[in-house]
Amino acid sequence: MSEKAVLVTGACGEIGQALIQNLSARGGYRIVTADLAPLPVAIKSLSAEHLQGDLVNRIKQFYDYDFEIIYHLAASLSSKAEVATEEAHRINVEGTMQLLMMAAYRSEKYKKPVKFLFPSSIAAYGFPNLQAKQAAGLVKEDEYNTPHTMYGCNKLYCEKLGLYYSHYFGQRHLDENPPTMLDFRAIRFPGLISAFTLPSGGTSDYGPEMLHAAAQGKPYACFVREDTKISFMAMPDAIKSLMVLTEAPRESLSNAVYNIAAFSLTAGEFRKRAFAAFPCAQISFEPNPRRQGIVDSWPEDVDDALARQEWNWMPDYDADKFFDEYFIPEIKKRYAHKPSLRTQE
Ligand code: SER
């Protein structure tokens, strides 16, 4: 059986590395990777070909490939995007637009819809104030679509671009022919936590940063208040969601954009969990007003009923399972050689 050609952009990022390892373990894929940086050792041998450089400048190169699936993960995350807005717009919007055009072109030319998987974010939401956030409960996909950040605006707009290229590009009358069109699917991810990689440039980063610091016996000053609450997810569940949504039959999907959720925790609850596993952890709270403002505009939790109904989404890890069976055991192994690590055995 021939291998499916898959493109993973942002391959060096946290989702990229975990996804590439998963695709490779499944087998049956020819994985082409793209990133500004060279591939890290952990995934180097898993990529059939690495396209290194600025995607926007080198988009023509991508037209030469027959990709069946594109995972477009390259992005400038929320905190970084806020201090370099123009650069973020170029990476997050221009890059996505160019790839969508390429995928739409190939879908039409070869009459075979390219699957385009796009990681959107809880940053697509925005509450006017903390009271509104706390009163909102589980937020549905079409509620509070008023992002406060460049990153959130970029993600929300790219969802719309994806819809445009998958439904309306060329403005063909939908009754004319069965439309081929690009097959765009987006997931609004909560904060993701991996035991194997560290995030950079995001605002949900305080969760994973705190835990990685505790595991290494390093002091950590959390940049949001103790009562700050948003939803989080184990990286293996994020990868699972991408794989399940990729494989879902197109006709079962009524929407192009889906919330997914796993568990919702305050920063104070993270600290409690960190202390339980690493009693010598040194964690303080020193809120940064700008980053606090960003997280205060994001939902405490989201309603993922649509994903559950339409593609049987179900996380494997709730908070207890995340800490007890994934994060703490893996992180203890990861930092076991560090002399400063003192854990409760
Ligand atoms: N983790 C992302 C960030 O913090 C949100 O999607 O920017």
PDB file of N, CA, C and O and ligand atoms in Angstrom, residues 76-79 120-123 151 155 189-192 201-205 298, ligand 1:
ATOM      1  N   SER A  76       3.019  31.864  15.836  1.00  0.00           N
ATOM      2  CA  SER A  76       3.621  32.645  16.904  1.00  0.00           C
ATOM      3  C   SER A  76       2.565  32.720  18.002  1.00  0.00           C
ATOM      4  O   SER A  76       1.457  33.218  17.772  1.00  0.00           O
ATOM      5  N   LEU A  77       2.867  32.196  19.194  1.00  0.00           N
ATOM      6  CA  LEU A  77       1.854  32.066  20.249  1.00  0.00           C
ATOM      7  C   LEU A  77       1.537  33.408  20.924  1.00  0.00           C
ATOM      8  O   LEU A  77       2.181  34.421  20.650  1.00  0.00           O
ATOM      9  N   SER A  78       0.565  33.348  21.845  1.00  0.00           N
ATOM     10  CA  SER A  78      -0.093  34.585  22.276  1.00  0.00           C
ATOM     11  C   SER A  78       0.797  35.633  22.940  1.00  0.00           C
ATOM     12  O   SER A  78       0.681  36.819  22.619  1.00  0.00           O
ATOM     13  N   SER A  79       1.674  35.231  23.852  1.00  0.00           N
ATOM     14  CA  SER A  79       2.499  36.253  24.528  1.00  0.00           C
ATOM     15  C   SER A  79       3.504  36.845  23.555  1.00  0.00           C
ATOM     16  O   SER A  79       3.721  38.065  23.525  1.00  0.00           O
ATOM     17  N   SER A 120      -6.579  25.740  16.198  1.00  0.00           N
ATOM     18  CA  SER A 120      -7.007  27.038  16.694  1.00  0.00           C
ATOM     19  C   SER A 120      -6.859  26.996  18.218  1.00  0.00           C
ATOM     20  O   SER A 120      -6.153  26.122  18.743  1.00  0.00           O
ATOM     21  N   SER A 121      -7.524  27.879  18.913  1.00  0.00           N
ATOM     22  CA  SER A 121      -7.162  28.054  20.324  1.00  0.00           C
ATOM     23  C   SER A 121      -8.293  28.674  21.130  1.00  0.00           C
ATOM     24  O   SER A 121      -9.140  29.400  20.587  1.00  0.00           O
ATOM     25  N   ILE A 122      -8.237  28.459  22.450  1.00  0.00           N
ATOM     26  CA  ILE A 122      -9.143  29.170  23.361  1.00  0.00           C
ATOM     27  C   ILE A 122      -8.898  30.684  23.291  1.00  0.00           C
ATOM     28  O   ILE A 122      -9.718  31.461  23.762  1.00  0.00           O
ATOM     29  N   ALA A 123      -7.779  31.081  22.677  1.00  0.00           N
ATOM     30  CA  ALA A 123      -7.508  32.515  22.508  1.00  0.00           C
ATOM     31  C   ALA A 123      -8.483  33.154  21.515  1.00  0.00           C
ATOM     32  O   ALA A 123      -8.532  34.390  21.411  1.00  0.00           O
ATOM     33  N   TYR A 151      -2.812  37.095  18.535  1.00  0.00           N
ATOM     34  CA  TYR A 151      -2.848  35.652  18.280  1.00  0.00           C
ATOM     35  C   TYR A 151      -4.298  35.149  18.149  1.00  0.00           C
ATOM     36  O   TYR A 151      -4.633  34.416  17.221  1.00  0.00           O
ATOM     37  N   LYS A 155      -6.061  33.580  14.867  1.00  0.00           N
ATOM     38  CA  LYS A 155      -6.652  32.231  14.848  1.00  0.00           C
ATOM     39  C   LYS A 155      -8.103  32.288  14.366  1.00  0.00           C
ATOM     40  O   LYS A 155      -8.525  31.484  13.537  1.00  0.00           O
ATOM     41  N   PHE A 189      -7.782  24.401  20.719  1.00  0.00           N
ATOM     42  CA  PHE A 189      -7.094  23.732  21.821  1.00  0.00           C
ATOM     43  C   PHE A 189      -7.081  24.580  23.089  1.00  0.00           C
ATOM     44  O   PHE A 189      -6.904  25.803  23.020  1.00  0.00           O
ATOM     45  N   PRO A 190      -7.192  23.892  24.246  1.00  0.00           N
ATOM     46  CA  PRO A 190      -6.907  24.580  25.516  1.00  0.00           C
ATOM     47  C   PRO A 190      -5.389  24.647  25.710  1.00  0.00           C
ATOM     48  O   PRO A 190      -4.635  24.309  24.784  1.00  0.00           O
ATOM     49  N   GLY A 191      -4.913  25.035  26.883  1.00  0.00           N
ATOM     50  CA  GLY A 191      -3.475  25.001  27.163  1.00  0.00           C
ATOM     51  C   GLY A 191      -2.995  23.558  27.142  1.00  0.00           C
ATOM     52  O   GLY A 191      -3.629  22.695  27.744  1.00  0.00           O
ATOM     53  N   LEU A 192      -1.902  23.307  26.442  1.00  0.00           N
ATOM     54  CA  LEU A 192      -1.421  21.921  26.310  1.00  0.00           C
ATOM     55  C   LEU A 192      -0.191  21.714  27.180  1.00  0.00           C
ATOM     56  O   LEU A 192       0.648  22.609  27.304  1.00  0.00           O
ATOM     57  N   GLY A 201       6.567  31.176  24.385  1.00  0.00           N
ATOM     58  CA  GLY A 201       5.830  32.238  23.709  1.00  0.00           C
ATOM     59  C   GLY A 201       4.331  32.243  23.958  1.00  0.00           C
ATOM     60  O   GLY A 201       3.624  33.132  23.506  1.00  0.00           O
ATOM     61  N   GLY A 202       3.819  31.242  24.703  1.00  0.00           N
ATOM     62  CA  GLY A 202       2.385  31.200  24.958  1.00  0.00           C
ATOM     63  C   GLY A 202       2.051  31.848  26.296  1.00  0.00           C
ATOM     64  O   GLY A 202       2.944  32.281  27.035  1.00  0.00           O
ATOM     65  N   THR A 203       0.752  31.914  26.622  1.00  0.00           N
ATOM     66  CA  THR A 203       0.359  32.494  27.899  1.00  0.00           C
ATOM     67  C   THR A 203      -0.169  31.419  28.845  1.00  0.00           C
ATOM     68  O   THR A 203      -0.188  31.611  30.050  1.00  0.00           O
ATOM     69  N   SER A 204      -0.562  30.271  28.300  1.00  0.00           N
ATOM     70  CA  SER A 204      -0.915  29.149  29.180  1.00  0.00           C
ATOM     71  C   SER A 204       0.359  28.451  29.664  1.00  0.00           C
ATOM     72  O   SER A 204       0.279  27.468  30.398  1.00  0.00           O
ATOM     73  N   ASP A 205       1.504  28.966  29.288  1.00  0.00           N
ATOM     74  CA  ASP A 205       2.795  28.328  29.615  1.00  0.00           C
ATOM     75  C   ASP A 205       3.056  28.215  31.118  1.00  0.00           C
ATOM     76  O   ASP A 205       3.896  27.412  31.534  1.00  0.00           O
ATOM     77  N   TRP A 298      -9.701  34.632  28.572  1.00  0.00           N
ATOM     78  CA  TRP A 298      -9.968  33.285  28.046  1.00  0.00           C
ATOM     79  C   TRP A 298     -10.947  32.525  28.934  1.00  0.00           C
ATOM     80  O   TRP A 298     -10.956  32.719  30.152  1.00  0.00           O
TER      81      TRP A 298
HETATM   82  N1  SER B   1      -1.259  27.862  24.452  1.00  0.00           N
HETATM   83  C1  SER B   1      -1.584  29.000  23.655  1.00  0.00           C
HETATM   84  C2  SER B   1      -0.964  30.224  24.178  1.00  0.00           C
HETATM   85  O1  SER B   1      -0.793  30.312  25.359  1.00  0.00           O
HETATM   86  C3  SER B   1      -3.067  29.197  23.616  1.00  0.00           C
HETATM   87  O2  SER B   1      -3.567  28.471  22.566  1.00  0.00           O
HETATM   88  O3  SER B   1      -0.688  31.112  23.433  1.00  0.00           O
END
